[in-house]
Short mmCIF file of C-alpha atoms in Angstrom, two decimals:
data_model
loop_
_atom_site.label_atom_id
_atom_site.label_comp_id
_atom_site.label_asym_id
_atom_site.label_seq_id
_atom_site.Cartn_x
_atom_site.Cartn_y
_atom_site.Cartn_z
CA UNK A 1 98.81 118.47 70.34
CA UNK A 2 102.20 116.72 70.04
CA UNK A 3 105.11 117.72 72.25
CA UNK A 4 106.75 120.84 70.83
CA UNK A 5 109.55 123.23 71.64
CA UNK A 6 110.63 126.62 70.38
CA UNK A 7 109.30 130.14 70.09
CA UNK A 8 105.72 130.45 68.82
CA UNK A 9 105.11 126.73 69.41
CA UNK A 10 102.08 127.37 71.63
CA UNK A 11 99.12 129.00 69.84
CA UNK A 12 96.51 131.32 71.30
CA UNK A 13 93.35 129.74 72.66
CA UNK A 14 90.33 130.22 70.40
CA UNK A 15 87.28 131.98 71.84
CA UNK A 16 84.19 129.92 72.61
CA UNK A 17 81.18 130.32 74.90
CA UNK A 18 81.08 128.47 78.18
CA UNK A 19 79.77 124.95 77.65
CA UNK A 20 75.96 124.98 78.11
CA UNK A 21 76.07 122.26 80.78
CA UNK A 22 78.57 124.27 82.80
CA UNK A 23 76.59 127.47 82.29
CA UNK A 24 73.50 125.72 83.64
CA UNK A 25 75.46 124.27 86.55
CA UNK A 26 76.74 127.74 87.38
CA UNK A 27 73.21 129.18 87.26
CA UNK A 28 71.99 126.39 89.52
CA UNK A 29 74.80 127.03 92.00
CA UNK A 30 74.09 130.75 92.23
CA UNK A 31 70.34 130.08 92.50
CA UNK A 32 71.01 127.69 95.37
CA UNK A 33 72.83 130.47 97.20
CA UNK A 34 76.39 129.23 96.77
CA UNK A 35 78.81 131.83 98.12
CA UNK A 36 82.50 132.22 97.29
CA UNK A 37 85.17 131.23 99.82
CA UNK A 38 86.17 134.79 100.60
CA UNK A 39 82.58 135.47 101.72
CA UNK A 40 82.27 132.51 104.08
CA UNK A 41 85.82 131.86 105.28
CA UNK A 42 88.13 128.91 104.85
CA UNK A 43 86.46 126.55 107.33
CA UNK A 44 83.01 126.85 105.76
CA UNK A 45 84.51 126.67 102.27
CA UNK A 46 86.30 123.45 103.19
CA UNK A 47 83.16 121.95 104.69
CA UNK A 48 81.10 122.85 101.64
CA UNK A 49 83.61 121.36 99.23
CA UNK A 50 83.82 118.15 101.23
CA UNK A 51 80.03 117.84 101.43
CA UNK A 52 79.75 118.26 97.67
CA UNK A 53 82.40 115.61 97.08
CA UNK A 54 80.80 113.10 99.44
CA UNK A 55 77.41 113.59 97.78
CA UNK A 56 78.80 112.89 94.29
CA UNK A 57 78.60 109.45 92.66
CA UNK A 58 81.35 107.04 93.63
CA UNK A 59 84.56 107.24 91.64
CA UNK A 60 86.10 104.61 89.39
CA UNK A 61 86.65 101.22 90.98
CA UNK A 62 90.27 100.13 91.42
CA UNK A 63 91.86 96.91 92.70
CA UNK A 64 93.60 98.63 95.61
CA UNK A 65 93.34 101.97 97.42
CA UNK A 66 95.45 102.51 100.55
CA UNK A 67 95.69 105.36 103.05
CA UNK A 68 99.32 105.73 104.12
CA UNK A 69 101.62 108.41 105.52
CA UNK A 70 104.80 110.00 104.23
CA UNK A 71 107.29 111.62 106.60
CA UNK A 72 107.12 115.39 106.36
CA UNK A 73 108.95 118.41 107.75
CA UNK A 74 106.41 118.81 110.57
CA UNK A 75 105.00 115.33 111.03
CA UNK A 76 103.47 112.71 108.81
CA UNK A 77 101.72 113.73 105.59
CA UNK A 78 98.60 111.68 104.77
CA UNK A 79 98.72 110.16 101.30
CA UNK A 80 96.27 107.95 99.44
CA UNK A 81 97.68 105.45 96.95
CA UNK A 82 95.51 104.29 94.05
CA UNK A 83 96.79 101.19 92.27
CA UNK A 84 95.37 99.77 89.03
CA UNK A 85 96.45 96.42 87.66
CA UNK A 86 99.88 96.59 86.02
CA UNK A 87 100.70 100.29 86.58
CA UNK A 88 103.26 101.71 84.16
CA UNK A 89 104.25 104.78 86.21
CA UNK A 90 103.77 106.46 89.56
CA UNK A 91 102.00 109.82 89.44
CA UNK A 92 102.45 112.08 92.45
CA UNK A 93 99.20 114.06 92.41
CA UNK A 94 98.73 117.39 94.21
CA UNK A 95 95.17 118.66 94.45
CA UNK A 96 93.84 122.13 93.78
CA UNK A 97 91.99 124.51 96.07
CA UNK A 98 94.12 127.64 96.27
CA UNK A 99 96.43 126.05 98.85
CA UNK A 100 93.50 126.57 101.26
CA UNK A 101 90.69 124.08 100.55
CA UNK A 102 90.47 120.55 99.20
CA UNK A 103 91.96 117.25 100.32
CA UNK A 104 92.08 113.54 99.70
CA UNK A 105 88.32 112.96 99.78
CA UNK A 106 87.46 116.05 97.77
CA UNK A 107 89.70 114.92 94.90
CA UNK A 108 89.17 111.19 95.25
CA UNK A 109 87.22 110.92 91.98
CA UNK A 110 89.94 112.83 90.11
CA UNK A 111 92.67 110.56 91.46
CA UNK A 112 90.68 107.42 90.69
CA UNK A 113 89.98 108.49 87.12
CA UNK A 114 93.62 109.45 86.57
CA UNK A 115 94.83 106.10 87.91
CA UNK A 116 92.43 104.07 85.77
CA UNK A 117 92.75 105.95 82.49
CA UNK A 118 96.49 106.66 82.70
CA UNK A 119 97.20 103.13 83.95
CA UNK A 120 99.34 104.56 86.71
CA UNK A 121 99.75 104.27 90.45
CA UNK A 122 98.54 107.61 91.79
CA UNK A 123 99.80 108.99 95.10
CA UNK A 124 97.48 111.78 96.23
CA UNK A 125 98.98 114.12 98.82
CA UNK A 126 97.14 115.81 101.70
CA UNK A 127 99.63 118.65 102.08
CA UNK A 128 99.29 121.30 104.78
CA UNK A 129 96.93 124.15 103.92
CA UNK A 130 96.71 127.86 104.59
CA UNK A 131 95.97 129.96 106.54
CA UNK A 132 97.09 127.62 109.32
CA UNK A 133 100.26 126.85 107.37
CA UNK A 134 101.52 129.61 105.12
CA UNK A 135 104.06 129.56 102.30
CA UNK A 136 106.19 127.55 101.80
CA UNK A 137 104.50 124.80 103.88
CA UNK A 138 102.60 123.20 100.97
CA UNK A 139 105.72 123.32 98.80
CA UNK A 140 107.78 121.69 101.55
CA UNK A 141 105.20 118.93 101.96
CA UNK A 142 105.09 118.36 98.21
CA UNK A 143 108.86 117.92 98.15
CA UNK A 144 108.74 115.55 101.12
CA UNK A 145 106.05 113.49 99.39
CA UNK A 146 108.16 113.25 96.24
CA UNK A 147 111.16 112.16 98.32
CA UNK A 148 108.98 109.44 99.85
CA UNK A 149 107.77 108.31 96.43
CA UNK A 150 111.36 108.07 95.23
CA UNK A 151 112.20 105.71 98.09
CA UNK A 152 109.01 103.61 98.09
CA UNK A 153 107.95 103.58 94.42
CA UNK A 154 111.29 103.50 92.64
CA UNK A 155 110.16 100.54 90.55
CA UNK A 156 108.33 102.79 88.07
CA UNK A 157 108.95 106.09 86.26
CA UNK A 158 107.74 109.07 88.29
CA UNK A 159 105.46 111.83 86.99
CA UNK A 160 104.36 114.85 89.02
CA UNK A 161 100.86 116.19 88.46
CA UNK A 162 98.49 118.73 89.90
CA UNK A 163 95.63 121.06 89.15
CA UNK A 164 95.41 124.77 89.96
CA UNK A 165 97.39 125.32 93.19
CA UNK A 166 98.44 121.68 92.94
CA UNK A 167 99.74 122.40 89.45
CA UNK A 168 101.80 125.17 90.99
CA UNK A 169 103.30 122.65 93.41
CA UNK A 170 103.97 120.16 90.61
CA UNK A 171 105.73 122.82 88.53
CA UNK A 172 107.92 123.62 91.52
CA UNK A 173 108.80 119.95 91.97
CA UNK A 174 109.83 119.69 88.32
CA UNK A 175 112.19 122.65 88.75
CA UNK A 176 113.65 121.20 91.94
CA UNK A 177 114.08 117.76 90.37
CA UNK A 178 116.07 119.22 87.50
CA UNK A 179 118.28 121.23 89.82
CA UNK A 180 118.87 118.17 92.03
CA UNK A 181 119.78 115.99 89.05
CA UNK A 182 116.88 113.64 89.79
CA UNK A 183 114.94 113.51 86.52
CA UNK A 184 111.21 112.95 86.29
CA UNK A 185 109.42 111.19 83.46
CA UNK A 186 106.98 114.06 83.04
CA UNK A 187 104.86 116.77 84.61
CA UNK A 188 101.10 117.23 84.21
CA UNK A 189 100.00 120.79 84.92
CA UNK A 190 96.25 121.36 84.78
CA UNK A 191 95.40 125.10 84.75
CA UNK A 192 98.29 125.75 87.18
CA UNK A 193 98.97 128.92 89.13
CA UNK A 194 102.25 130.11 87.58
CA UNK A 195 102.54 133.78 88.54
CA UNK A 196 101.13 136.52 90.73
CA UNK A 197 99.94 139.13 88.25
CA UNK A 198 96.25 140.04 88.59
CA UNK A 199 96.61 142.57 85.76
CA UNK A 200 96.70 139.85 83.09
CA UNK A 201 93.90 140.09 80.54
CA UNK A 202 92.22 136.84 81.55
CA UNK A 203 92.08 137.95 85.18
CA UNK A 204 90.20 141.04 84.03
CA UNK A 205 88.08 139.29 81.39
CA UNK A 206 86.96 136.57 83.79
CA UNK A 207 87.05 138.64 86.98
CA UNK A 208 83.62 137.29 87.91
CA UNK A 209 84.72 133.91 86.62
CA UNK A 210 82.40 131.00 87.35
CA UNK A 211 81.44 129.50 90.67
CA UNK A 212 84.71 127.52 90.43
CA UNK A 213 87.03 130.54 90.53
CA UNK A 214 86.79 134.32 90.40
CA UNK A 215 89.57 136.91 90.42
CA UNK A 216 88.51 137.94 93.92
CA UNK A 217 88.73 134.36 95.15
CA UNK A 218 92.19 133.97 93.63
CA UNK A 219 93.35 137.14 95.40
CA UNK A 220 91.91 135.77 98.64
CA UNK A 221 93.81 132.50 98.18
CA UNK A 222 97.06 134.40 97.64
CA UNK A 223 96.40 136.44 100.79
CA UNK A 224 95.90 133.27 102.82
CA UNK A 225 98.90 131.30 101.55
CA UNK A 226 101.47 134.02 100.81
CA UNK A 227 100.55 136.93 103.10
CA UNK A 228 103.96 138.51 102.52
CA UNK A 229 103.33 140.26 99.20
CA UNK A 230 107.06 140.66 98.57
CA UNK A 231 107.44 136.86 98.35
CA UNK A 232 104.74 136.32 95.72
CA UNK A 233 107.21 136.68 92.87
CA UNK A 234 109.64 134.07 94.20
CA UNK A 235 110.10 131.39 91.52
CA UNK A 236 109.15 128.72 94.02
CA UNK A 237 105.55 130.00 94.05
CA UNK A 238 105.68 131.89 90.74
CA UNK A 239 107.50 129.43 88.44
CA UNK A 240 106.96 131.65 85.41
CA UNK A 241 109.61 133.91 86.96
CA UNK A 242 112.25 131.19 87.18
CA UNK A 243 115.48 132.20 85.43
CA UNK A 244 115.82 128.94 83.52
CA UNK A 245 112.92 126.77 82.36
CA UNK A 246 115.02 124.54 80.13
CA UNK A 247 115.92 120.94 80.78
CA UNK A 248 112.72 120.17 82.68
CA UNK A 249 110.62 117.04 82.41
CA UNK A 250 108.28 117.15 79.40
CA UNK A 251 105.13 119.03 80.35
CA UNK A 252 101.48 118.27 79.62
CA UNK A 253 99.68 121.58 80.15
CA UNK A 254 95.88 121.73 80.37
CA UNK A 255 94.28 125.15 79.81
CA UNK A 256 90.62 126.16 80.13
CA UNK A 257 89.13 129.01 78.11
CA UNK A 258 86.91 130.42 80.88
CA UNK A 259 89.52 130.76 83.60
CA UNK A 260 91.10 133.79 85.24
CA UNK A 261 94.38 131.82 85.12
CA UNK A 262 94.18 131.17 81.35
CA UNK A 263 96.83 133.68 80.31
CA UNK A 264 99.42 132.74 82.92
CA UNK A 265 98.94 129.07 82.01
CA UNK A 266 99.57 129.81 78.33
CA UNK A 267 102.49 132.08 79.23
CA UNK A 268 104.09 129.27 81.21
CA UNK A 269 103.58 126.76 78.41
CA UNK A 270 105.21 129.19 75.96
CA UNK A 271 108.10 129.90 78.32
CA UNK A 272 108.74 126.19 78.73
CA UNK A 273 108.68 125.58 74.98
CA UNK A 274 110.92 128.57 74.25
CA UNK A 275 113.43 127.28 76.83
CA UNK A 276 113.53 123.91 75.07
CA UNK A 277 111.34 121.91 77.45
CA UNK A 278 108.94 119.73 75.40
CA UNK A 279 105.33 120.81 75.91
CA UNK A 280 101.96 119.37 74.92
CA UNK A 281 99.14 121.88 75.39
CA UNK A 282 95.66 120.44 75.79
CA UNK A 283 93.25 123.34 75.28
CA UNK A 284 89.56 123.35 76.14
CA UNK A 285 88.01 126.67 75.06
CA UNK A 286 84.52 125.88 76.45
CA UNK A 287 85.73 124.76 79.87
CA UNK A 288 86.06 126.57 83.18
CA UNK A 289 88.69 126.39 85.89
CA UNK A 290 88.76 123.09 87.80
CA UNK A 291 86.87 121.19 85.11
CA UNK A 292 88.77 117.95 85.82
CA UNK A 293 86.34 117.62 88.71
CA UNK A 294 83.31 117.80 86.37
CA UNK A 295 83.36 114.06 85.59
CA UNK A 296 79.89 113.06 84.42
CA UNK A 297 78.83 116.66 83.74
CA UNK A 298 80.55 117.36 80.42
CA UNK A 299 82.34 115.12 77.93
CA UNK A 300 85.51 117.23 77.99
CA UNK A 301 85.92 116.38 81.67
CA UNK A 302 86.33 112.77 80.59
CA UNK A 303 88.23 113.50 77.39
CA UNK A 304 90.96 115.41 79.21
CA UNK A 305 91.98 112.26 81.08
CA UNK A 306 92.17 110.35 77.80
CA UNK A 307 94.37 113.05 76.28
CA UNK A 308 96.65 113.13 79.31
CA UNK A 309 96.95 109.35 79.04
CA UNK A 310 97.77 109.62 75.33
CA UNK A 311 100.55 112.09 76.09
CA UNK A 312 101.87 109.80 78.80
CA UNK A 313 101.92 107.02 76.19
CA UNK A 314 104.43 109.15 74.27
CA UNK A 315 106.55 109.83 77.35
CA UNK A 316 106.42 106.32 78.78
CA UNK A 317 106.59 104.36 75.55
CA UNK A 318 102.96 103.20 75.37
#
């Protein structure tokens, strides 16, 4: 989809069954006794996610990968920098995991694929997680990481990117960058959290979700990161509620059909377009939440990187 603006620019997502490979993977996970994070607690959920990541095939090979640190509000923030030959941009990447789970190793394959296909230097951020560090700790770390990128990687255009909770952080950074008069080249929002409204149709339709995300798990993530319910509608963590969504960096929005977050993702894309922010929506009706991590499982998990790269071609001039 080309970048568009204006009312009615973002269509509805067509219905489609869950991709057979993902349906089989889900069945295998349940048969193996996989339990959701709210049933086992954040420490066990983190350990399980890390074990799965470390058991997966190695990610794409790159000329240089460095573990560094960016100064943060409460100490150094670990970052991992992935550098292909001749990068054309720097992408600040913020991983998913409900602000609670996930980290550099868990999303290493995602960052490597993004760096290789998008031909960009990718800076992956190990921001502080809940429940040890509640809102707005992850947002503060994301901003500190962007400040560090601006001082150390100023040689290239800067794009912010993230998936799920990381997409929420990236959307926040785009708003802050506009308000600070420090423009970004783009924002990549893969199935981002954009609002706290569990009454949306997709939350109800996909309440049981897939093993990647259920409505109950999403509620549990909110409880861990933003325990003060009154703050869950602040635009910082619910960007759909921002007063002004115009004048932001062009947005590449990835939406999955089988995702409790589907409707808030589409609502945010529409709100951006209606406010005059250019939007390219990449829709995958057969996919589930977090499918960027399904590299090697389904073709769409590879195609999405190609489509993101194609949109970046438009924004960065090829």
